[in-house]
XYZ file of N, CA and C in Angstrom:
402
model
N 124.847 214.286 206.140
C 123.729 214.222 205.214
C 124.106 214.980 203.940
N 123.843 214.361 202.820
C 124.151 214.998 201.537
C 123.090 216.038 201.202
N 123.403 216.885 200.228
C 122.419 217.870 199.763
C 121.174 217.180 199.211
N 121.379 216.072 198.516
C 120.236 215.335 197.967
C 119.327 214.871 199.102
N 119.904 214.270 200.119
C 119.113 213.787 201.252
C 118.439 214.940 201.981
N 119.157 216.026 202.159
C 118.587 217.186 202.853
C 117.401 217.754 202.082
N 117.499 217.819 200.767
C 116.401 218.358 199.969
C 115.193 217.437 200.000
N 115.420 216.135 199.927
C 114.307 215.190 199.996
C 113.625 215.294 201.360
N 114.416 215.408 202.420
C 113.846 215.570 203.765
C 113.104 216.886 203.919
N 113.573 217.933 203.244
C 112.975 219.258 203.389
C 111.684 219.426 202.595
N 111.436 218.539 201.640
C 110.233 218.684 200.800
C 108.990 218.432 201.648
N 107.982 219.298 201.519
C 106.781 219.131 202.343
C 105.897 217.953 201.936
N 106.170 217.362 200.771
C 105.366 216.245 200.281
C 106.202 214.970 200.292
N 105.594 213.883 200.692
C 106.262 212.587 200.651
C 105.649 211.746 199.544
N 106.508 211.044 198.798
C 106.000 210.182 197.734
C 105.830 208.744 198.204
N 106.172 208.491 199.449
C 105.978 207.159 199.999
C 107.024 206.138 199.584
N 108.133 206.629 199.029
C 109.229 205.729 198.652
C 110.233 205.647 199.794
N 110.994 204.565 199.820
C 112.069 204.420 200.793
C 113.081 205.543 200.550
N 113.241 206.423 201.543
C 114.097 207.606 201.349
C 115.549 207.241 201.086
N 116.049 206.218 201.741
C 117.451 205.854 201.528
C 117.669 205.345 200.102
N 116.721 204.587 199.579
C 116.825 204.115 198.191
C 116.657 205.268 197.211
N 115.751 206.186 197.517
C 115.538 207.349 196.658
C 116.793 208.207 196.598
N 117.389 208.481 197.740
C 118.627 209.268 197.789
C 119.741 208.557 197.023
N 119.903 207.271 197.257
C 120.961 206.506 196.583
C 120.779 206.519 195.073
N 119.537 206.430 194.612
C 119.268 206.418 193.173
C 119.538 207.782 192.554
N 119.095 208.838 193.199
C 119.359 210.182 192.680
C 120.865 210.432 192.620
N 121.578 210.077 193.668
C 123.031 210.297 193.685
C 123.736 209.447 192.629
N 123.318 208.204 192.460
C 123.935 207.341 191.443
C 123.656 207.861 190.040
N 122.443 208.337 189.799
C 122.098 208.867 188.480
C 122.822 210.176 188.187
N 122.990 211.019 189.199
C 123.781 212.245 189.027
C 125.215 211.902 188.641
N 125.791 210.968 189.365
C 127.168 210.547 189.093
C 127.289 209.930 187.711
N 126.335 209.091 187.359
C 126.385 208.416 186.068
C 126.240 209.411 184.923
N 125.355 210.376 185.076
C 125.176 211.384 184.031
C 126.476 212.140 183.780
N 127.126 212.560 184.838
C 128.394 213.292 184.700
C 129.469 212.401 184.108
N 129.559 211.177 184.591
C 130.592 210.251 184.132
C 130.407 209.921 182.653
N 129.175 209.688 182.240
C 128.908 209.371 180.832
C 129.221 210.565 179.928
N 128.892 211.764 180.382
C 129.211 212.963 179.608
C 130.723 213.104 179.445
N 131.446 212.903 180.517
C 132.906 213.008 180.471
C 133.516 211.893 179.631
N 132.934 210.699 179.694
C 133.442 209.588 178.894
C 133.254 209.869 177.407
N 132.098 210.391 177.031
C 131.864 210.734 175.623
C 132.893 211.748 175.148
N 133.166 212.735 175.977
C 134.154 213.745 175.620
C 135.546 213.123 175.495
N 135.885 212.225 176.410
C 137.186 211.553 176.351
C 137.282 210.671 175.105
N 136.191 210.027 174.742
C 136.176 209.217 173.514
C 136.463 210.077 172.289
N 135.920 211.287 172.281
C 136.170 212.211 171.163
C 137.636 212.613 171.082
N 138.326 212.603 172.203
C 139.730 212.997 172.242
C 140.676 211.851 171.892
N 140.150 210.651 171.786
C 140.991 209.508 171.423
C 141.454 209.650 169.967
N 142.457 208.904 169.595
C 143.056 208.998 168.264
C 142.102 208.727 167.119
N 141.118 207.859 167.328
C 140.169 207.507 166.272
C 138.740 207.605 166.813
N 138.220 208.823 166.953
C 136.884 208.948 167.542
C 135.791 208.277 166.713
N 135.992 208.138 165.413
C 134.977 207.477 164.582
C 134.788 206.029 165.021
N 135.867 205.399 165.480
C 135.775 204.020 165.965
C 135.025 203.930 167.291
N 134.880 205.068 167.958
C 134.207 205.108 169.257
C 132.779 205.647 169.148
N 132.249 205.733 167.913
C 130.938 206.356 167.697
C 129.837 205.695 168.526
N 129.821 204.379 168.550
C 128.781 203.681 169.323
C 128.929 203.980 170.808
N 130.139 204.012 171.292
C 130.389 204.307 172.704
C 129.950 205.739 173.025
N 130.299 206.659 172.159
C 129.916 208.059 172.361
C 128.402 208.174 172.395
N 127.733 207.531 171.470
C 126.270 207.587 171.413
C 125.641 207.014 172.670
N 126.093 205.851 173.118
C 125.502 205.258 174.326
C 125.815 206.108 175.551
N 127.019 206.697 175.590
C 127.369 207.607 176.691
C 126.389 208.775 176.752
N 126.153 209.406 175.624
C 125.292 210.594 175.595
C 123.842 210.241 175.881
N 123.370 209.121 175.332
C 122.007 208.682 175.630
C 121.850 208.408 177.125
N 122.809 207.702 177.691
C 122.742 207.355 179.105
C 122.811 208.615 179.974
N 123.685 209.544 179.622
C 123.796 210.787 180.383
C 122.464 211.531 180.401
N 121.819 211.623 179.255
C 120.542 212.333 179.170
C 119.442 211.618 179.958
N 119.391 210.310 179.852
C 118.355 209.548 180.554
C 118.581 209.598 182.059
N 119.827 209.520 182.489
C 120.121 209.638 183.927
C 119.740 211.023 184.451
N 120.045 212.064 183.685
C 119.699 213.423 184.107
C 118.182 213.585 184.215
N 117.449 213.017 183.276
C 115.984 213.076 183.329
C 115.463 212.294 184.528
N 116.083 211.171 184.815
C 115.691 210.369 185.971
C 115.844 211.173 187.256
N 116.947 211.887 187.378
C 117.163 212.737 188.552
C 116.037 213.760 188.684
N 115.687 214.402 187.586
C 114.642 215.422 187.636
C 113.292 214.822 188.036
N 112.953 213.682 187.479
C 111.664 213.052 187.811
C 111.634 212.598 189.264
N 112.725 212.011 189.738
C 112.777 211.547 191.122
C 112.819 212.699 192.122
N 113.153 213.884 191.657
C 113.230 215.049 192.543
C 111.903 215.786 192.657
N 110.921 215.398 191.879
C 109.602 216.035 191.898
C 108.631 215.176 192.699
N 108.152 215.717 193.795
C 107.274 214.932 194.655
C 105.828 215.388 194.610
N 105.576 216.586 194.143
C 104.218 217.104 194.070
C 103.454 216.346 192.977
N 102.258 215.877 193.302
C 101.411 215.126 192.370
C 102.164 213.922 191.783
N 102.838 213.197 192.640
C 103.639 212.017 192.280
C 102.827 211.015 191.472
N 103.456 210.469 190.428
C 102.825 209.457 189.581
C 103.759 208.248 189.501
N 103.395 207.178 190.188
C 104.237 205.978 190.239
C 104.430 205.365 188.859
N 103.454 205.472 187.980
C 103.566 204.892 186.642
C 104.706 205.540 185.859
N 104.792 206.852 185.924
C 105.870 207.567 185.233
C 107.212 207.249 185.872
N 107.243 207.217 187.196
C 108.498 206.897 187.889
C 108.994 205.509 187.493
N 108.117 204.545 187.478
C 108.507 203.181 187.093
C 109.034 203.145 185.663
N 108.338 203.804 184.748
C 108.773 203.811 183.344
C 110.139 204.474 183.196
N 110.361 205.555 183.916
C 111.646 206.245 183.824
C 112.758 205.396 184.419
N 112.490 204.746 185.530
C 113.499 203.859 186.121
C 113.839 202.717 185.165
N 112.832 202.166 184.493
C 113.091 201.100 183.521
C 113.945 201.615 182.365
N 113.665 202.817 181.902
C 114.471 203.412 180.823
C 115.900 203.633 181.292
N 116.061 204.085 182.517
C 117.406 204.334 183.041
C 118.179 203.021 183.191
N 117.515 201.996 183.644
C 118.155 200.683 183.769
C 118.623 200.206 182.394
N 117.777 200.334 181.388
C 118.136 199.894 180.030
C 119.300 200.711 179.476
N 119.268 202.015 179.675
C 120.354 202.870 179.174
C 121.664 202.570 179.885
N 121.607 202.386 181.188
C 122.821 202.081 181.947
C 123.394 200.719 181.563
N 122.519 199.755 181.310
C 123.004 198.440 180.882
C 123.691 198.540 179.529
N 123.049 199.220 178.576
C 123.635 199.365 177.239
C 124.966 200.104 177.297
N 125.005 201.183 178.026
C 126.235 201.971 178.110
C 127.311 201.211 178.886
N 126.914 200.577 179.976
C 127.876 199.795 180.759
C 128.485 198.670 179.939
N 127.655 197.991 179.151
C 128.152 196.906 178.296
C 129.104 197.446 177.238
N 128.725 198.554 176.606
C 129.572 199.147 175.565
C 130.896 199.613 176.143
N 130.845 200.325 177.239
C 132.087 200.830 177.837
C 132.968 199.699 178.367
N 132.343 198.650 178.883
C 133.127 197.512 179.373
C 133.955 196.898 178.246
N 133.441 196.960 177.030
C 134.179 196.440 175.882
C 135.414 197.237 175.534
N 135.514 198.454 176.043
C 136.679 199.309 175.781
C 137.521 199.531 177.035
N 137.113 198.938 178.135
C 137.728 199.217 179.435
C 139.213 198.865 179.508
N 139.636 197.852 178.772
C 141.051 197.470 178.804
C 141.938 198.498 178.110
N 141.376 199.207 177.133
C 142.157 200.197 176.378
C 141.996 201.620 176.895
N 140.840 201.931 177.484
C 140.541 203.302 177.883
C 140.059 203.331 179.331
N 140.826 203.964 180.200
C 140.458 204.053 181.617
C 139.121 204.762 181.805
N 138.843 205.762 180.965
C 137.573 206.485 181.116
C 136.388 205.563 180.858
N 136.533 204.601 179.968
C 135.454 203.641 179.718
C 135.286 202.695 180.905
N 136.373 202.336 181.554
C 136.295 201.483 182.747
C 135.528 202.207 183.857
N 135.872 203.464 184.088
C 135.196 204.260 185.110
C 133.712 204.416 184.771
N 133.438 204.675 183.509
C 132.058 204.863 183.067
C 131.249 203.575 183.236
N 131.815 202.459 182.867
C 131.114 201.180 183.024
C 130.760 200.938 184.492
N 131.664 201.272 185.386
C 131.403 201.100 186.817
C 130.268 201.999 187.287
N 130.262 203.253 186.824
C 129.193 204.183 187.206
C 127.849 203.710 186.660
N 127.862 203.195 185.438
C 126.626 202.685 184.834
C 126.084 201.500 185.625
N 126.962 200.596 186.012
C 126.521 199.414 186.776
C 125.941 199.837 188.129
N 126.584 200.815 188.781
C 126.090 201.290 190.075
C 124.718 201.942 189.927
N 124.529 202.729 188.894
C 123.245 203.380 188.661
C 122.177 202.351 188.305
N 122.532 201.398 187.482
C 121.600 200.330 187.110
C 121.102 199.597 188.353
N 122.030 199.269 189.267
C 121.652 198.574 190.508
C 120.737 199.445 191.376
N 121.097 200.714 191.529
C 120.303 201.621 192.367
C 118.891 201.781 191.802
N 118.785 201.963 190.489
C 117.466 202.099 189.859
C 116.640 200.833 190.041
N 117.276 199.670 189.893
C 116.557 198.404 190.039
C 116.064 198.224 191.472
N 116.895 198.584 192.436
C 116.477 198.463 193.842
C 115.290 199.370 194.143
N 115.333 200.609 193.641
C 114.213 201.509 193.871
C 112.966 201.004 193.143
N 113.126 200.562 191.916
C 111.986 200.030 191.158
C 111.364 198.835 191.879
N 112.202 197.935 192.372
C 111.695 196.764 193.099
C 110.918 197.164 194.349
N 111.322 198.250 194.973
C 110.653 198.689 196.196
C 109.292 199.321 195.929
N 109.077 199.774 194.689
C 107.804 200.388 194.336
C 106.736 199.310 194.165
N 107.170 198.162 193.644
C 106.256 197.019 193.531
C 105.541 196.868 192.253
């Protein structure tokens, strides 16, 4: 059992979401946030960081939105499905934008390939959890 799963199980309040989907989404968003942050930093280290400005921006936006998603999904007291749904939709949009941008650089930069994969995984996890909310 991961720390994420253990903490969700240990919380005295249940939000009524599928725990396996909730755990998978939190873990995917944590991974995506870190990966996007590292990708932005790697883009800055490339020979022409100005040419990577859009990629850097989408990386940083996605990292921030994924981190916020983790925080919202980790709060179960006084759960609000409307906010959770809106945040998941924002995370899906950010991951799609970042994944698309990084995929365009994946042939030249390995860090963009890795980032695009993390974005796609997070996008899928968020969509599955959102679909389960109804």
